[in-house]
Amino acid sequence: MKTYAQSETYLLPFNNKVAINPSLAGLNNNDSYHSGNQYYYVNEGQTYNLLYASWDSYSDKLKGGIALTFGQGLINELNVCTTEFGFSYSGFPIKTKNGEILLSVGTNLLVGTKQWTVAFLDGILLGRNDLSSPPGDSFFRYTTIKPKLGFLWTNDSFQFGITGATPYRLMAPEEFEYDHQPGPVSITIYMSGVLDKRKKDLYSKPFQLSPELIVFYNEESILSRLSMLSSHTDKTWGFFVQDDFTNNIHTLGGTIGYKRNFVRINLNAGMAIPGISDENSFLCELSLNIVVPPFDYSKINPWAPAKN
């Protein structure tokens, strides 16, 4: 049995972008909340689950965006749960000819524990001299801190970003069979665009096409996902191809979503492509997204458009 960088339950969330690139925090002065659950089935002995939530906003006092992230993961083959908290700041704007560069800094703290149900049953069923279930006797397995730096170039129609993180194992009370140090550096590349540009502040079509590419690299794990979304007034649909090069699994899936005011619910699901994948795997993610744009309100002339 083997484990990779996904032992930190690093799954690629579809709708939690600040976890992928912290420089997106507070972009366009929006207040955003994202939560969801992603499940990735590799085979009977290797599955991953990630419950996540994030909040980000622009702070006038700090002159930049701030983000808080949370993740609760499960690695079934190790009987390990992970709990992760993160904070990041995005700012230091640099104007370019056709856009803007944003830099970000942050850190995540992850605690790995014995799977809660397994630990509870061991405490009830096992005697003093009985061997405990894997990964061992201790409930706390390890603690990891992950400082990170982010870069993002953005304009009205394209975004390109790179995030680098260096995990450090702070505490491991006892080594267990599948435990190991994470890779020294993790790199995430993020690219997205909008194919339907505005004409005189009006969209030329009643929908937007948004391609997106995400590549995650660690010496023990390489993942990528290419997606295309079509966003209409109240609904979203699209498709994606995700490649798990570590396990040689190539997944083809689709996206459907519904939007009402500032709230959007998305469902992403896909299955491994037969013949080119080593496993009959599948993944799915259900997410809730709330994005509230800034309001420019004038008491003197409340119907006047915002000034540039």
mmCIF file of C-alpha atoms in Angstrom:
data_model
loop_
_atom_site.group_PDB
_atom_site.id
_atom_site.type_symbol
_atom_site.label_atom_id
_atom_site.label_comp_id
_atom_site.label_asym_id
_atom_site.label_seq_id
_atom_site.Cartn_x
_atom_site.Cartn_y
_atom_site.Cartn_z
ATOM 1 C CA MET A 1 0.000 0.000 0.000
ATOM 2 C CA LYS A 2 1.246 3.480 -0.794
ATOM 3 C CA THR A 3 0.509 7.082 0.039
ATOM 4 C CA TYR A 4 1.471 10.309 -1.651
ATOM 5 C CA ALA A 5 1.146 14.014 -1.050
ATOM 6 C CA GLN A 6 -2.579 13.325 -0.887
ATOM 7 C CA SER A 7 -1.791 12.022 2.607
ATOM 8 C CA GLU A 8 -2.336 15.715 3.375
ATOM 9 C CA THR A 9 -5.680 15.329 1.526
ATOM 10 C CA TYR A 10 -4.546 17.829 -1.069
ATOM 11 C CA LEU A 11 -7.427 17.443 -3.450
ATOM 12 C CA LEU A 12 -8.037 20.104 -6.079
ATOM 13 C CA PRO A 13 -11.254 21.866 -5.018
ATOM 14 C CA PHE A 14 -13.374 23.153 -7.876
ATOM 15 C CA ASN A 15 -14.843 26.152 -6.074
ATOM 16 C CA ASN A 16 -12.361 27.145 -3.377
ATOM 17 C CA LYS A 17 -9.962 29.252 -5.403
ATOM 18 C CA VAL A 18 -8.272 31.069 -2.493
ATOM 19 C CA ALA A 19 -7.014 27.689 -1.295
ATOM 20 C CA ILE A 20 -5.383 27.226 -4.705
ATOM 21 C CA ASN A 21 -4.064 30.780 -5.098
ATOM 22 C CA PRO A 22 -4.274 33.091 -2.050
ATOM 23 C CA SER A 23 -3.706 36.156 -4.242
ATOM 24 C CA LEU A 24 -7.356 35.847 -5.306
ATOM 25 C CA ALA A 25 -8.493 36.929 -1.817
ATOM 26 C CA GLY A 26 -10.712 40.007 -1.961
ATOM 27 C CA LEU A 27 -10.313 40.321 -5.727
ATOM 28 C CA ASN A 28 -12.482 43.109 -7.186
ATOM 29 C CA ASN A 29 -13.377 44.085 -3.599
ATOM 30 C CA ASN A 30 -15.769 41.132 -3.354
ATOM 31 C CA ASP A 31 -16.841 39.417 -0.145
ATOM 32 C CA SER A 32 -16.837 35.668 -0.776
ATOM 33 C CA TYR A 33 -17.759 32.512 1.085
ATOM 34 C CA HIS A 34 -17.171 29.044 -0.330
ATOM 35 C CA SER A 35 -17.870 25.654 1.211
ATOM 36 C CA GLY A 36 -18.195 22.162 -0.141
ATOM 37 C CA ASN A 37 -17.290 18.531 0.051
ATOM 38 C CA GLN A 38 -15.122 16.619 -2.416
ATOM 39 C CA TYR A 39 -14.912 12.822 -2.498
ATOM 40 C CA TYR A 40 -12.280 10.998 -4.530
ATOM 41 C CA TYR A 41 -12.507 7.205 -4.873
ATOM 42 C CA VAL A 42 -9.326 5.626 -6.257
ATOM 43 C CA ASN A 43 -10.004 1.991 -5.324
ATOM 44 C CA GLU A 44 -11.385 -0.028 -2.404
ATOM 45 C CA GLY A 45 -8.327 0.644 -0.264
ATOM 46 C CA GLN A 46 -7.638 4.239 -1.266
ATOM 47 C CA THR A 47 -10.244 6.970 -0.956
ATOM 48 C CA TYR A 48 -10.057 10.619 0.098
ATOM 49 C CA ASN A 49 -12.675 13.014 1.400
ATOM 50 C CA LEU A 50 -12.320 16.759 1.953
ATOM 51 C CA LEU A 51 -14.807 19.082 3.629
ATOM 52 C CA TYR A 52 -13.703 22.681 3.092
ATOM 53 C CA ALA A 53 -14.776 26.242 3.788
ATOM 54 C CA SER A 54 -13.224 29.634 3.096
ATOM 55 C CA TRP A 55 -14.022 33.304 3.549
ATOM 56 C CA ASP A 56 -12.239 36.192 1.871
ATOM 57 C CA SER A 57 -12.769 39.932 1.681
ATOM 58 C CA TYR A 58 -11.007 43.167 0.841
ATOM 59 C CA SER A 59 -9.850 45.273 3.781
ATOM 60 C CA ASP A 60 -9.546 49.036 3.290
ATOM 61 C CA LYS A 61 -7.464 49.315 6.463
ATOM 62 C CA LEU A 62 -4.993 46.658 5.354
ATOM 63 C CA LYS A 63 -5.193 47.769 1.712
ATOM 64 C CA GLY A 64 -5.455 44.185 0.524
ATOM 65 C CA GLY A 65 -7.459 41.002 0.581
ATOM 66 C CA ILE A 66 -7.593 38.613 3.518
ATOM 67 C CA ALA A 67 -8.693 34.986 3.521
ATOM 68 C CA LEU A 68 -9.455 32.330 6.121
ATOM 69 C CA THR A 69 -9.590 28.685 5.068
ATOM 70 C CA PHE A 70 -10.594 25.444 6.773
ATOM 71 C CA GLY A 71 -10.316 21.832 5.676
ATOM 72 C CA GLN A 72 -11.353 18.534 7.265
ATOM 73 C CA GLY A 73 -9.959 15.515 5.432
ATOM 74 C CA LEU A 74 -10.097 11.737 5.637
ATOM 75 C CA ILE A 75 -7.502 9.257 4.331
ATOM 76 C CA ASN A 76 -9.128 5.856 4.706
ATOM 77 C CA GLU A 77 -6.122 3.614 3.998
ATOM 78 C CA LEU A 78 -4.197 5.254 6.838
ATOM 79 C CA ASN A 79 -7.117 5.626 9.262
ATOM 80 C CA VAL A 80 -6.074 9.277 9.503
ATOM 81 C CA CYS A 81 -8.099 12.493 9.695
ATOM 82 C CA THR A 82 -6.592 15.885 8.942
ATOM 83 C CA THR A 83 -7.761 19.246 10.229
ATOM 84 C CA GLU A 84 -6.301 22.321 8.547
ATOM 85 C CA PHE A 85 -6.598 26.066 9.177
ATOM 86 C CA GLY A 86 -5.107 28.765 6.969
ATOM 87 C CA PHE A 87 -4.710 32.532 6.792
ATOM 88 C CA SER A 88 -3.418 34.633 3.896
ATOM 89 C CA TYR A 89 -3.051 38.258 2.853
ATOM 90 C CA SER A 90 -3.094 39.498 -0.738
ATOM 91 C CA GLY A 91 -1.904 42.937 -1.715
ATOM 92 C CA PHE A 92 1.244 44.776 -2.818
ATOM 93 C CA PRO A 93 -0.392 45.706 -6.175
ATOM 94 C CA ILE A 94 1.858 46.405 -9.130
ATOM 95 C CA LYS A 95 0.239 48.046 -12.135
ATOM 96 C CA THR A 96 1.185 46.731 -15.564
ATOM 97 C CA LYS A 97 0.306 47.939 -19.040
ATOM 98 C CA ASN A 98 -2.641 45.567 -19.428
ATOM 99 C CA GLY A 99 -3.435 44.500 -15.890
ATOM 100 C CA GLU A 100 -2.247 44.217 -12.314
ATOM 101 C CA ILE A 101 0.081 41.979 -10.314
ATOM 102 C CA LEU A 102 -0.944 40.889 -6.819
ATOM 103 C CA LEU A 103 1.351 39.173 -4.332
ATOM 104 C CA SER A 104 0.240 37.172 -1.317
ATOM 105 C CA VAL A 105 1.668 35.538 1.770
ATOM 106 C CA GLY A 106 0.103 33.101 4.194
ATOM 107 C CA THR A 107 0.435 29.900 6.145
ATOM 108 C CA ASN A 108 -1.594 26.780 6.911
ATOM 109 C CA LEU A 109 -1.476 24.618 10.016
ATOM 110 C CA LEU A 110 -2.482 20.980 9.602
ATOM 111 C CA VAL A 111 -2.973 18.430 12.360
ATOM 112 C CA GLY A 112 -3.138 14.733 11.499
ATOM 113 C CA THR A 113 -4.980 12.470 13.939
ATOM 114 C CA LYS A 114 -6.128 8.914 14.138
ATOM 115 C CA GLN A 115 -9.488 8.509 12.438
ATOM 116 C CA TRP A 116 -12.061 9.468 15.063
ATOM 117 C CA THR A 117 -14.336 6.449 14.708
ATOM 118 C CA VAL A 118 -11.386 4.029 14.791
ATOM 119 C CA ALA A 119 -9.957 5.729 17.886
ATOM 120 C CA PHE A 120 -13.355 5.636 19.603
ATOM 121 C CA LEU A 121 -13.891 1.919 18.887
ATOM 122 C CA ASP A 122 -10.350 1.079 20.027
ATOM 123 C CA GLY A 123 -11.037 2.813 23.324
ATOM 124 C CA ILE A 124 -14.171 0.753 23.869
ATOM 125 C CA LEU A 125 -13.284 -2.682 22.469
ATOM 126 C CA LEU A 126 -9.565 -3.121 23.080
ATOM 127 C CA GLY A 127 -8.023 -4.324 26.306
ATOM 128 C CA ARG A 128 -4.891 -2.942 27.910
ATOM 129 C CA ASN A 129 -2.588 -5.466 26.186
ATOM 130 C CA ASP A 130 -4.393 -5.600 22.837
ATOM 131 C CA LEU A 131 -2.819 -4.104 19.738
ATOM 132 C CA SER A 132 -4.539 -0.961 18.561
ATOM 133 C CA SER A 133 -5.744 -0.459 15.023
ATOM 134 C CA PRO A 134 -3.396 1.232 12.561
ATOM 135 C CA PRO A 135 -1.754 3.689 12.541
ATOM 136 C CA GLY A 136 -0.866 3.218 16.252
ATOM 137 C CA ASP A 137 -1.771 4.032 19.842
ATOM 138 C CA SER A 138 -1.397 7.811 19.753
ATOM 139 C CA PHE A 139 -4.409 9.861 18.702
ATOM 140 C CA PHE A 140 -2.282 12.757 17.433
ATOM 141 C CA ARG A 141 -0.108 11.603 14.542
ATOM 142 C CA TYR A 142 1.689 14.707 13.293
ATOM 143 C CA THR A 143 1.509 18.473 12.871
ATOM 144 C CA THR A 144 2.551 20.281 9.696
ATOM 145 C CA ILE A 145 2.953 23.991 9.032
ATOM 146 C CA LYS A 146 2.865 25.149 5.412
ATOM 147 C CA PRO A 147 4.083 28.701 4.689
ATOM 148 C CA LYS A 148 3.116 29.843 1.200
ATOM 149 C CA LEU A 149 3.681 32.642 -1.278
ATOM 150 C CA GLY A 150 1.395 33.552 -4.147
ATOM 151 C CA PHE A 151 1.625 35.513 -7.385
ATOM 152 C CA LEU A 152 -1.258 36.577 -9.635
ATOM 153 C CA TRP A 153 -1.398 38.612 -12.830
ATOM 154 C CA THR A 154 -4.956 39.631 -13.637
ATOM 155 C CA ASN A 155 -7.009 41.802 -15.949
ATOM 156 C CA ASP A 156 -10.614 41.805 -17.185
ATOM 157 C CA SER A 157 -10.240 38.685 -19.332
ATOM 158 C CA PHE A 158 -7.327 36.581 -18.025
ATOM 159 C CA GLN A 159 -5.656 35.449 -14.803
ATOM 160 C CA PHE A 160 -2.335 33.691 -14.323
ATOM 161 C CA GLY A 161 -0.964 32.733 -10.929
ATOM 162 C CA ILE A 162 1.646 30.605 -9.174
ATOM 163 C CA THR A 163 1.592 29.489 -5.548
ATOM 164 C CA GLY A 164 4.510 27.893 -3.725
ATOM 165 C CA ALA A 165 4.307 26.154 -0.340
ATOM 166 C CA THR A 166 6.979 24.514 1.824
ATOM 167 C CA PRO A 167 5.604 22.067 4.409
ATOM 168 C CA TYR A 168 7.474 21.486 7.681
ATOM 169 C CA ARG A 169 6.677 18.567 9.962
ATOM 170 C CA LEU A 170 6.668 19.993 13.483
ATOM 171 C CA MET A 171 5.617 17.015 15.558
ATOM 172 C CA ALA A 172 5.293 13.282 14.987
ATOM 173 C CA PRO A 173 4.869 11.431 18.303
ATOM 174 C CA GLU A 174 5.610 8.104 16.702
ATOM 175 C CA GLU A 175 6.299 6.941 13.183
ATOM 176 C CA PHE A 176 3.809 4.566 11.615
ATOM 177 C CA GLU A 177 4.190 2.292 8.644
ATOM 178 C CA TYR A 178 2.931 4.667 5.962
ATOM 179 C CA ASP A 179 4.063 7.941 7.483
ATOM 180 C CA HIS A 180 6.742 10.012 5.799
ATOM 181 C CA GLN A 181 7.873 13.563 5.364
ATOM 182 C CA PRO A 182 5.961 15.536 2.720
ATOM 183 C CA GLY A 183 7.797 16.733 -0.365
ATOM 184 C CA PRO A 184 10.009 19.798 0.151
ATOM 185 C CA VAL A 185 8.075 22.141 -2.171
ATOM 186 C CA SER A 186 4.591 22.197 -3.652
ATOM 187 C CA ILE A 187 3.844 24.327 -6.719
ATOM 188 C CA THR A 188 0.368 25.204 -8.000
ATOM 189 C CA ILE A 189 -0.152 26.912 -11.370
ATOM 190 C CA TYR A 190 -3.504 28.580 -11.975
ATOM 191 C CA MET A 191 -4.833 30.014 -15.248
ATOM 192 C CA SER A 192 -8.345 31.152 -16.109
ATOM 193 C CA GLY A 193 -9.975 33.374 -18.687
ATOM 194 C CA VAL A 194 -13.212 34.857 -19.979
ATOM 195 C CA LEU A 195 -13.793 34.365 -23.695
ATOM 196 C CA ASP A 196 -16.776 36.735 -24.009
ATOM 197 C CA LYS A 197 -15.536 40.275 -23.524
ATOM 198 C CA ARG A 198 -17.724 43.251 -22.750
ATOM 199 C CA LYS A 199 -18.694 45.782 -25.394
ATOM 200 C CA LYS A 200 -19.469 49.196 -23.937
ATOM 201 C CA ASP A 201 -19.968 47.526 -20.526
ATOM 202 C CA LEU A 202 -22.493 45.090 -22.018
ATOM 203 C CA TYR A 203 -21.872 41.419 -22.682
ATOM 204 C CA SER A 204 -22.155 40.512 -26.345
ATOM 205 C CA LYS A 205 -23.733 37.142 -25.480
ATOM 206 C CA PRO A 206 -26.150 35.981 -22.745
ATOM 207 C CA PHE A 207 -23.473 33.663 -21.350
ATOM 208 C CA GLN A 208 -19.768 33.587 -20.554
ATOM 209 C CA LEU A 209 -17.293 30.866 -21.495
ATOM 210 C CA SER A 210 -14.551 30.460 -18.872
ATOM 211 C CA PRO A 211 -11.646 28.059 -19.470
ATOM 212 C CA GLU A 212 -9.508 27.138 -16.473
ATOM 213 C CA LEU A 213 -6.309 25.150 -15.982
ATOM 214 C CA ILE A 214 -4.844 24.084 -12.621
ATOM 215 C CA VAL A 215 -1.606 22.115 -12.228
ATOM 216 C CA PHE A 216 -0.335 20.892 -8.850
ATOM 217 C CA TYR A 217 3.213 19.554 -8.539
ATOM 218 C CA ASN A 218 4.987 17.872 -5.656
ATOM 219 C CA GLU A 219 7.811 15.341 -5.918
ATOM 220 C CA GLU A 220 5.311 12.684 -4.787
ATOM 221 C CA SER A 221 2.171 13.820 -6.569
ATOM 222 C CA ILE A 222 1.232 15.522 -9.830
ATOM 223 C CA LEU A 223 -2.360 16.551 -10.569
ATOM 224 C CA SER A 224 -3.913 18.727 -13.247
ATOM 225 C CA ARG A 225 -7.396 19.778 -14.269
ATOM 226 C CA LEU A 226 -8.630 21.500 -17.423
ATOM 227 C CA SER A 227 -12.219 22.752 -17.383
ATOM 228 C CA MET A 228 -14.591 24.833 -19.460
ATOM 229 C CA LEU A 229 -17.629 26.507 -17.905
ATOM 230 C CA SER A 230 -20.562 28.234 -19.561
ATOM 231 C CA SER A 231 -22.172 30.681 -17.113
ATOM 232 C CA HIS A 232 -25.697 31.848 -17.912
ATOM 233 C CA THR A 233 -27.917 34.204 -15.941
ATOM 234 C CA ASP A 234 -29.108 31.587 -13.464
ATOM 235 C CA LYS A 235 -27.304 28.381 -14.368
ATOM 236 C CA THR A 236 -23.888 26.928 -15.141
ATOM 237 C CA TRP A 237 -22.816 23.912 -17.106
ATOM 238 C CA GLY A 238 -19.498 22.610 -18.373
ATOM 239 C CA PHE A 239 -17.011 19.777 -18.487
ATOM 240 C CA PHE A 240 -13.561 18.978 -17.110
ATOM 241 C CA VAL A 241 -10.669 16.555 -17.526
ATOM 242 C CA GLN A 242 -8.633 15.802 -14.404
ATOM 243 C CA ASP A 243 -5.353 13.887 -14.587
ATOM 244 C CA ASP A 244 -3.941 12.144 -11.536
ATOM 245 C CA PHE A 245 -0.528 11.271 -12.953
ATOM 246 C CA THR A 246 0.601 9.679 -9.687
ATOM 247 C CA ASN A 247 -2.059 6.963 -9.831
ATOM 248 C CA ASN A 248 -2.413 7.092 -13.647
ATOM 249 C CA ILE A 249 -6.081 8.035 -13.433
ATOM 250 C CA HIS A 250 -7.629 10.318 -16.052
ATOM 251 C CA THR A 251 -11.121 11.517 -15.196
ATOM 252 C CA LEU A 252 -13.724 13.001 -17.525
ATOM 253 C CA GLY A 253 -16.636 14.779 -15.888
ATOM 254 C CA GLY A 254 -19.217 17.512 -16.016
ATOM 255 C CA THR A 255 -20.469 20.487 -14.045
ATOM 256 C CA ILE A 256 -23.991 21.739 -13.414
ATOM 257 C CA GLY A 257 -24.955 24.666 -11.241
ATOM 258 C CA TYR A 258 -27.769 26.992 -10.285
ATOM 259 C CA LYS A 259 -27.481 30.660 -9.308
ATOM 260 C CA ARG A 260 -29.895 32.915 -7.445
ATOM 261 C CA ASN A 261 -28.766 36.471 -6.701
ATOM 262 C CA PHE A 262 -25.327 36.086 -5.075
ATOM 263 C CA VAL A 263 -25.676 32.381 -4.255
ATOM 264 C CA ARG A 264 -24.534 29.562 -6.499
ATOM 265 C CA ILE A 265 -24.705 25.798 -5.965
ATOM 266 C CA ASN A 266 -22.461 23.607 -8.137
ATOM 267 C CA LEU A 267 -22.159 19.877 -8.617
ATOM 268 C CA ASN A 268 -19.042 18.423 -10.271
ATOM 269 C CA ALA A 269 -18.793 14.701 -10.954
ATOM 270 C CA GLY A 270 -16.689 12.469 -13.168
ATOM 271 C CA MET A 271 -15.367 8.943 -13.733
ATOM 272 C CA ALA A 272 -12.048 7.531 -14.853
ATOM 273 C CA ILE A 273 -11.703 7.004 -18.599
ATOM 274 C CA PRO A 274 -11.565 3.229 -19.270
ATOM 275 C CA GLY A 275 -8.567 1.861 -21.090
ATOM 276 C CA ILE A 276 -6.138 4.630 -20.153
ATOM 277 C CA SER A 277 -6.701 4.657 -16.365
ATOM 278 C CA ASP A 278 -5.361 2.054 -13.951
ATOM 279 C CA GLU A 279 -8.424 2.193 -11.688
ATOM 280 C CA ASN A 280 -12.192 2.493 -12.089
ATOM 281 C CA SER A 281 -12.204 5.673 -10.051
ATOM 282 C CA PHE A 282 -14.653 8.531 -9.662
ATOM 283 C CA LEU A 283 -14.837 11.890 -7.931
ATOM 284 C CA CYS A 284 -17.574 14.327 -7.049
ATOM 285 C CA GLU A 285 -17.893 17.696 -5.333
ATOM 286 C CA LEU A 286 -20.929 19.601 -4.136
ATOM 287 C CA SER A 287 -20.310 23.253 -3.266
ATOM 288 C CA LEU A 288 -22.047 26.383 -2.059
ATOM 289 C CA ASN A 289 -20.641 29.733 -3.216
ATOM 290 C CA ILE A 290 -21.673 33.212 -2.084
ATOM 291 C CA VAL A 291 -19.992 36.187 -3.787
ATOM 292 C CA VAL A 292 -21.205 39.663 -2.840
ATOM 293 C CA PRO A 293 -19.829 42.536 -4.955
ATOM 294 C CA PRO A 294 -19.198 45.976 -3.437
ATOM 295 C CA PHE A 295 -22.063 48.456 -3.393
ATOM 296 C CA ASP A 296 -21.556 52.089 -4.375
ATOM 297 C CA TYR A 297 -24.456 53.979 -2.858
ATOM 298 C CA SER A 298 -24.947 57.740 -2.822
ATOM 299 C CA LYS A 299 -27.450 59.269 -0.411
ATOM 300 C CA ILE A 300 -27.668 62.411 -2.536
ATOM 301 C CA ASN A 301 -28.185 60.650 -5.859
ATOM 302 C CA PRO A 302 -28.850 56.960 -5.101
ATOM 303 C CA TRP A 303 -29.574 56.021 -8.728
ATOM 304 C CA ALA A 304 -26.392 57.488 -10.136
ATOM 305 C CA PRO A 305 -23.913 54.980 -11.629
ATOM 306 C CA ALA A 306 -20.619 54.431 -9.840
ATOM 307 C CA LYS A 307 -17.822 56.776 -10.865
ATOM 308 C CA ASN A 308 -14.612 55.314 -12.279
#
